[in-house]
């Protein structure tokens, strides 16, 4: 598999990078304050598992298919 930046670079055909930052650094750089919710998910241990969706009859789309359909024409 590809890391997210390499995967999206492949789909979009443009160079991308994903800097490694602390939450404080990201906020200082202008990132929206949404880390608290993500931190809660880490603490609560509620991972998203494809089988949950399958059990509910929710159709799944691979990241590759989604990116090609939604991002492929963005470049």
Protein backbone atom coordinates (compact mmCIF):
# COMPACT_ATOMS: atom_id res chain seq x y z
CA UNK A 1 0.00 0.00 0.00
CA UNK A 2 0.89 3.64 -0.34
CA UNK A 3 1.19 6.16 2.46
CA UNK A 4 -1.59 8.80 2.19
CA UNK A 5 0.61 11.49 0.54
CA UNK A 6 2.04 9.02 -1.99
CA UNK A 7 -1.40 7.54 -2.66
CA UNK A 8 -2.99 10.95 -3.31
CA UNK A 9 0.03 12.06 -5.36
CA UNK A 10 -0.53 8.97 -7.51
CA UNK A 11 -4.27 9.66 -7.92
CA UNK A 12 -3.99 13.42 -8.43
CA UNK A 13 -0.68 13.45 -10.28
CA UNK A 14 0.63 16.37 -8.20
CA UNK A 15 3.29 16.46 -5.48
CA UNK A 16 1.91 16.37 -1.94
CA UNK A 17 3.44 16.28 1.50
CA UNK A 18 2.07 15.66 4.97
CA UNK A 19 4.14 17.40 7.64
CA UNK A 20 4.52 15.69 10.99
CA UNK A 21 3.25 18.20 13.57
CA UNK A 22 2.00 18.27 17.10
CA UNK A 23 -1.56 19.48 17.61
CA UNK A 24 -0.21 22.81 18.90
CA UNK A 25 1.97 23.26 15.80
CA UNK A 26 -0.96 22.43 13.52
CA UNK A 27 -3.21 24.97 15.27
CA UNK A 28 -0.47 27.62 15.01
CA UNK A 29 -0.19 26.85 11.28
CA UNK A 30 -3.92 27.51 10.80
CA UNK A 31 -5.38 24.00 11.04
CA UNK A 32 -9.01 24.03 12.27
CA UNK A 33 -9.41 23.00 15.91
CA UNK A 34 -10.78 19.51 15.44
CA UNK A 35 -8.09 17.48 17.19
CA UNK A 36 -10.06 17.18 20.43
CA UNK A 37 -12.64 14.91 18.80
CA UNK A 38 -9.96 12.78 17.22
CA UNK A 39 -8.12 12.50 20.54
CA UNK A 40 -11.35 11.33 22.18
CA UNK A 41 -11.66 8.56 19.60
CA UNK A 42 -8.13 7.44 20.44
CA UNK A 43 -9.01 7.29 24.14
CA UNK A 44 -12.44 5.71 23.64
CA UNK A 45 -11.05 3.06 21.31
CA UNK A 46 -13.87 3.11 18.78
CA UNK A 47 -12.10 2.19 15.56
CA UNK A 48 -14.02 2.19 12.32
CA UNK A 49 -14.13 -1.36 11.06
CA UNK A 50 -15.46 -2.27 7.62
CA UNK A 51 -17.33 -5.25 9.07
CA UNK A 52 -19.55 -2.89 11.11
CA UNK A 53 -20.78 -1.28 7.90
CA UNK A 54 -21.18 -4.63 6.16
CA UNK A 55 -23.26 -5.93 9.08
CA UNK A 56 -25.57 -2.92 8.67
CA UNK A 57 -25.84 -3.47 4.91
CA UNK A 58 -23.92 -0.26 4.11
CA UNK A 59 -22.06 -0.56 0.79
CA UNK A 60 -18.34 0.13 1.04
CA UNK A 61 -16.04 1.93 -1.38
CA UNK A 62 -12.29 1.41 -1.40
CA UNK A 63 -10.10 4.48 -0.83
CA UNK A 64 -8.61 3.98 -4.28
CA UNK A 65 -12.06 4.04 -5.95
CA UNK A 66 -13.26 7.00 -3.86
CA UNK A 67 -10.15 9.05 -4.60
CA UNK A 68 -10.29 8.37 -8.32
CA UNK A 69 -14.01 9.30 -8.45
CA UNK A 70 -13.80 12.39 -6.23
CA UNK A 71 -10.27 13.69 -6.65
CA UNK A 72 -9.14 12.42 -10.03
CA UNK A 73 -10.46 15.47 -11.90
CA UNK A 74 -9.28 17.99 -9.30
CA UNK A 75 -5.76 18.32 -10.70
